[in-house]
Amino acid sequence: MSEVKLAVLGSEGAGKSALTVRFLTRRFIGEYASNSECIYTKHLCLDGRQTHLEIYDPCSQPRKGKLSLTNELHWADGFVIVYDISDRTSFAFAKALLYRIRESPVGAFKKVVESPVFLVGNKQDLCHMREVGWNEGQKLAMENKCQFCELSAAEHYQEVTTMFTKALRNITTNFKVKEKRCLSGSKSMAKLINSMFGKRRKSV
Ligand SMILES: Nc1nc2c(ncn2[C@@H]2O[C@H](COP(=O)(O)OP(=O)(O)OP(=O)(O)O)[C@@H](O)[C@H]2O)c(=O)[nH]1
């Protein structure tokens, strides 16, 4: 069974809990307690493979002060970053989160390959109050090598499920890339050691 850890990040009120609960229970619940952080767990079958999923839904991040994200960066295999299309401040916050993830040495070195990130413009049902254009979201995502979509946790169950499924699939693909790189890394190390000791043995 594979294990996948996903962190859902974004500014206060962007809809992190609404999206997560929608995916896990199919239901849209209007109000959530925002003073506690949660790790939801779920078993699911992803592309025929049993998967143990953990989703981290933090309490409102502005109260945490600085964007340190250190724990999240160590913990998560991938990220969903949420902003509210009717709130430009939430987009600026999402951008800062994205930069923080991309500049992180954890992402660049410890994890071997970049963590998959899905940028989500939520509350598409409020497009009459739109402050962030679809193009802006798409551009930010392209510049930072992440996937992008706009949806509404309130109205689009199917889109929410599709987004989470793509995010999880990206993470499992990333696992395979990492495995290959580690394997080829250890193979070339073995070759190097073999050739060094092989040569030495010959010269004795
Ligand atoms: N119209 C609309 N409202 C939404 C949507 N998603 C969430 N909301 C509302 O936005 C508010 C905040 O949603 P939450 O899911 O609590 O947001 P959050 O990001 O978890 O917020 P914190 O826990 O405070 O960080 C709630 O009143 C939700 O009902 C949506 O797609 N459309």
Tab-separated table of N, CA and C and ligand atoms in Angstrom, residues 11-18 28 30-32 34 59-60 122-123 125-126 152-154, ligand 1:
chain	number	residue	atom	x	y	z
A	11	SER	N	-4.923	31.149	2.287
A	11	SER	CA	-5.209	32.135	3.327
A	11	SER	C	-6.527	31.817	4.023
A	12	GLU	N	-6.781	32.534	5.081
A	12	GLU	CA	-7.979	32.361	5.895
A	12	GLU	C	-9.227	32.558	5.025
A	13	GLY	N	-10.115	31.586	5.058
A	13	GLY	CA	-11.391	31.723	4.351
A	13	GLY	C	-11.335	31.416	2.865
A	14	ALA	N	-10.199	30.942	2.361
A	14	ALA	CA	-10.103	30.644	0.923
A	14	ALA	C	-10.944	29.425	0.532
A	15	GLY	N	-11.179	28.556	1.533
A	15	GLY	CA	-12.009	27.376	1.263
A	15	GLY	C	-11.261	26.060	1.382
A	16	LYS	N	-10.189	26.035	2.173
A	16	LYS	CA	-9.389	24.814	2.345
A	16	LYS	C	-10.231	23.682	2.929
A	17	SER	N	-10.938	23.990	4.033
A	17	SER	CA	-11.737	22.951	4.684
A	17	SER	C	-12.899	22.543	3.783
A	18	ALA	N	-13.528	23.518	3.136
A	18	ALA	CA	-14.672	23.210	2.268
A	18	ALA	C	-14.254	22.238	1.163
A	28	PHE	N	-20.957	19.642	0.878
A	28	PHE	CA	-20.446	20.996	1.106
A	28	PHE	C	-21.052	21.485	2.418
A	30	GLY	N	-21.255	24.567	5.006
A	30	GLY	CA	-21.065	26.024	4.937
A	30	GLY	C	-20.019	26.580	5.881
A	31	GLU	N	-20.022	26.147	7.132
A	31	GLU	CA	-19.099	26.748	8.111
A	31	GLU	C	-18.278	25.673	8.815
A	32	TYR	N	-17.031	26.006	9.044
A	32	TYR	CA	-16.128	25.077	9.732
A	32	TYR	C	-15.429	25.817	10.863
A	34	SER	N	-12.458	27.227	12.492
A	34	SER	CA	-11.187	27.514	11.830
A	34	SER	C	-10.051	27.684	12.829
A	59	CYS	N	-5.101	25.351	10.493
A	59	CYS	CA	-5.978	26.458	10.849
A	59	CYS	C	-5.422	27.701	10.157
A	60	SER	N	-6.171	28.775	10.187
A	60	SER	CA	-5.828	29.958	9.395
A	60	SER	C	-4.365	30.347	9.532
A	122	ASN	N	-10.617	28.933	-5.993
A	122	ASN	CA	-11.917	28.453	-5.477
A	122	ASN	C	-12.977	29.559	-5.572
A	123	LYS	N	-14.216	29.170	-5.326
A	123	LYS	CA	-15.394	30.060	-5.296
A	123	LYS	C	-15.722	30.599	-6.689
A	125	ASP	N	-18.227	30.105	-8.275
A	125	ASP	CA	-19.645	30.528	-8.299
A	125	ASP	C	-19.774	32.031	-8.000
A	126	LEU	N	-18.718	32.634	-7.462
A	126	LEU	CA	-18.751	34.073	-7.171
A	126	LEU	C	-18.068	34.876	-8.282
A	152	SER	N	-15.546	25.459	-7.820
A	152	SER	CA	-16.324	25.926	-6.675
A	152	SER	C	-16.581	24.742	-5.752
A	153	ALA	N	-16.035	24.831	-4.550
A	153	ALA	CA	-16.293	23.749	-3.582
A	153	ALA	C	-17.788	23.662	-3.315
A	154	ALA	N	-18.462	24.804	-3.396
A	154	ALA	CA	-19.902	24.836	-3.096
A	154	ALA	C	-20.723	24.126	-4.168
B	1	LIG	N1	-19.614	30.902	-2.369
B	1	LIG	C1	-18.714	30.013	-1.950
B	1	LIG	N2	-18.338	29.984	-0.670
B	1	LIG	C2	-17.418	29.077	-0.299
B	1	LIG	C3	-16.843	28.156	-1.204
B	1	LIG	N3	-15.949	27.409	-0.526
B	1	LIG	C4	-15.961	27.828	0.733
B	1	LIG	N4	-16.852	28.832	0.888
B	1	LIG	C5	-17.169	29.584	2.108
B	1	LIG	O1	-16.009	30.322	2.491
B	1	LIG	C6	-15.898	30.370	3.909
B	1	LIG	C7	-14.532	29.841	4.346
B	1	LIG	O2	-14.466	28.468	3.993
B	1	LIG	P1	-13.477	27.469	4.756
B	1	LIG	O3	-13.516	26.169	4.056
B	1	LIG	O4	-13.738	27.503	6.221
B	1	LIG	O5	-12.105	28.209	4.465
B	1	LIG	P2	-10.675	27.861	5.080
B	1	LIG	O6	-9.676	28.223	4.052
B	1	LIG	O7	-10.632	26.476	5.615
B	1	LIG	O8	-10.624	28.914	6.255
B	1	LIG	P3	-9.803	28.855	7.653
B	1	LIG	O9	-10.114	27.545	8.301
B	1	LIG	O10	-10.302	30.039	8.388
B	1	LIG	O11	-8.367	28.980	7.283
B	1	LIG	C8	-17.084	29.551	4.470
B	1	LIG	O12	-18.109	30.445	4.789
B	1	LIG	C9	-17.486	28.670	3.288
B	1	LIG	O13	-18.853	28.350	3.305
B	1	LIG	C10	-17.278	28.201	-2.563
B	1	LIG	O14	-16.835	27.440	-3.447
B	1	LIG	N5	-18.208	29.151	-2.883
